[in-house]
Amino acid sequence: MNKIQKITLGISSSVGSFVLAATPALAQLGNVDIPDRGYATSIGTLLSSILNLVMLVAAILVFMYLILGGIEWITSGGDKGQTEKARNKITAAIVGLIVLAASYALLQLALSLLGFSGGIQEVFNTGIRPINR
């Protein structure tokens, strides 16, 4: 058995025993009230927020890669190899930005064609809703 298999086996057995030990405690909770307020009041809101966060982080990373390519181009000092490397970084960043924008636009287009005008939030909010007391 190699080291990775031993670590994986140890972690999985620890998590499994924790879940088995927590099951009786979770069964004694009974009725759990769902709060009326909060940021993620539904699974749709949560998934929409996660999607927006992922898109924001991806856009920031793409712009940082673009700036890095620009800095490498400026500091290349006329070296043909360094300039080519920097140009490839800039090209990759622009392609990444186009892919990012196109994926978001395609998602919105697909949702609107399917009749969901509220975006990804509406897709998951049409199912089970929490009971407000």
Short mmCIF file of C-alpha atoms in Angstrom, two decimals:
data_model
loop_
_atom_site.label_atom_id
_atom_site.label_comp_id
_atom_site.label_asym_id
_atom_site.label_seq_id
_atom_site.Cartn_x
_atom_site.Cartn_y
_atom_site.Cartn_z
CA MET A 1 0.00 0.00 0.00
CA ASN A 2 1.45 3.33 -0.94
CA LYS A 3 1.31 6.49 1.13
CA ILE A 4 -1.63 8.10 -0.71
CA GLN A 5 -3.78 4.99 -0.29
CA LYS A 6 -3.03 4.90 3.43
CA ILE A 7 -3.96 8.56 3.85
CA THR A 8 -7.17 8.12 1.85
CA LEU A 9 -8.14 5.04 3.85
CA GLY A 10 -7.50 6.83 7.13
CA ILE A 11 -9.52 9.88 6.17
CA SER A 12 -12.45 7.88 4.82
CA SER A 13 -12.63 5.67 7.91
CA SER A 14 -12.50 8.73 10.18
CA VAL A 15 -15.28 10.48 8.29
CA GLY A 16 -17.35 7.30 8.19
CA SER A 17 -17.09 6.75 11.93
CA PHE A 18 -17.96 10.39 12.58
CA VAL A 19 -21.10 10.11 10.44
CA LEU A 20 -22.17 6.92 12.20
CA ALA A 21 -21.59 8.50 15.61
CA ALA A 22 -23.51 11.66 14.67
CA THR A 23 -26.58 9.86 13.29
CA PRO A 24 -28.31 9.26 16.68
CA ALA A 25 -27.67 12.84 17.70
CA LEU A 26 -29.14 14.16 14.47
CA ALA A 27 -32.21 11.94 14.89
CA GLN A 28 -32.96 13.58 18.26
CA LEU A 29 -33.15 17.07 16.78
CA GLY A 30 -36.80 16.69 15.80
CA ASN A 31 -38.34 19.62 13.97
CA VAL A 32 -35.86 22.21 12.84
CA ASP A 33 -37.13 25.72 12.11
CA ILE A 34 -35.83 27.26 8.93
CA PRO A 35 -35.14 30.96 9.46
CA ASP A 36 -37.10 33.47 7.36
CA ARG A 37 -34.11 35.73 6.88
CA GLY A 38 -30.62 35.19 5.67
CA TYR A 39 -28.56 35.57 2.58
CA ALA A 40 -29.16 32.15 1.06
CA THR A 41 -32.85 31.63 1.72
CA SER A 42 -33.11 28.93 -0.95
CA ILE A 43 -30.89 26.58 -2.90
CA GLY A 44 -31.40 28.75 -5.99
CA THR A 45 -30.07 31.84 -4.25
CA LEU A 46 -27.11 29.86 -2.92
CA LEU A 47 -26.22 28.38 -6.32
CA SER A 48 -26.67 31.73 -8.03
CA SER A 49 -24.35 33.37 -5.51
CA ILE A 50 -21.75 30.63 -5.93
CA LEU A 51 -21.93 30.96 -9.72
CA ASN A 52 -21.50 34.74 -9.52
CA LEU A 53 -18.54 34.33 -7.15
CA VAL A 54 -16.87 31.77 -9.43
CA MET A 55 -17.34 34.04 -12.45
CA LEU A 56 -15.92 37.02 -10.55
CA VAL A 57 -12.87 35.07 -9.37
CA ALA A 58 -12.31 33.70 -12.89
CA ALA A 59 -12.53 37.19 -14.39
CA ILE A 60 -10.04 38.56 -11.85
CA LEU A 61 -7.62 35.70 -12.55
CA VAL A 62 -7.91 36.26 -16.31
CA PHE A 63 -7.16 39.97 -15.93
CA MET A 64 -4.21 39.23 -13.64
CA TYR A 65 -2.83 36.80 -16.25
CA LEU A 66 -3.30 39.48 -18.91
CA ILE A 67 -1.43 42.03 -16.81
CA LEU A 68 1.32 39.50 -16.10
CA GLY A 69 1.72 38.92 -19.85
CA GLY A 70 1.92 42.67 -20.41
CA ILE A 71 4.58 43.08 -17.74
CA GLU A 72 6.59 40.21 -19.22
CA TRP A 73 6.33 41.83 -22.66
CA ILE A 74 7.57 45.16 -21.32
CA THR A 75 10.45 43.58 -19.39
CA SER A 76 11.48 41.22 -22.21
CA GLY A 77 14.14 43.69 -23.35
CA GLY A 78 13.73 42.78 -27.01
CA ASP A 79 14.51 39.10 -26.50
CA LYS A 80 12.52 37.28 -29.15
CA GLY A 81 11.83 34.19 -26.99
CA GLN A 82 10.60 36.22 -24.01
CA THR A 83 8.43 38.41 -26.25
CA GLU A 84 6.85 35.33 -27.84
CA LYS A 85 6.21 33.83 -24.40
CA ALA A 86 4.56 37.05 -23.22
CA ARG A 87 2.47 37.29 -26.39
CA ASN A 88 1.25 33.72 -25.85
CA LYS A 89 0.21 34.63 -22.29
CA ILE A 90 -1.71 37.66 -23.50
CA THR A 91 -3.39 35.59 -26.21
CA ALA A 92 -4.34 32.89 -23.69
CA ALA A 93 -5.78 35.51 -21.32
CA ILE A 94 -7.89 37.05 -24.08
CA VAL A 95 -9.14 33.62 -25.16
CA GLY A 96 -9.94 32.82 -21.51
CA LEU A 97 -11.90 36.06 -21.17
CA ILE A 98 -13.86 35.26 -24.34
CA VAL A 99 -14.61 31.73 -23.10
CA LEU A 100 -15.70 33.07 -19.72
CA ALA A 101 -18.04 35.66 -21.23
CA ALA A 102 -19.39 33.19 -23.79
CA SER A 103 -20.13 30.54 -21.16
CA TYR A 104 -22.06 33.02 -19.03
CA ALA A 105 -23.95 34.32 -22.08
CA LEU A 106 -24.74 30.76 -23.22
CA LEU A 107 -26.07 29.87 -19.78
CA GLN A 108 -28.31 32.93 -19.74
CA LEU A 109 -29.48 32.24 -23.30
CA ALA A 110 -30.26 28.60 -22.54
CA LEU A 111 -32.19 29.56 -19.42
CA SER A 112 -34.22 32.19 -21.26
CA LEU A 113 -34.99 29.73 -24.08
CA LEU A 114 -36.21 27.25 -21.48
CA GLY A 115 -38.49 29.92 -20.02
CA PHE A 116 -36.55 30.83 -16.88
CA SER A 117 -36.45 34.62 -16.91
CA GLY A 118 -35.06 34.84 -13.37
CA GLY A 119 -31.75 33.18 -14.22
CA ILE A 120 -30.29 30.17 -12.43
CA GLN A 121 -32.08 31.20 -9.25
CA GLU A 122 -35.48 30.51 -10.77
CA VAL A 123 -34.46 27.02 -11.94
CA PHE A 124 -33.97 25.77 -8.40
CA ASN A 125 -36.72 27.85 -6.79
CA THR A 126 -39.48 26.10 -8.74
CA GLY A 127 -39.06 22.94 -6.67
CA ILE A 128 -39.47 22.44 -2.92
CA ARG A 129 -39.73 25.60 -0.86
CA PRO A 130 -39.07 25.93 2.87
CA ILE A 131 -42.08 26.12 5.17
CA ASN A 132 -42.48 29.55 6.76
CA ARG A 133 -44.16 29.49 10.14
#
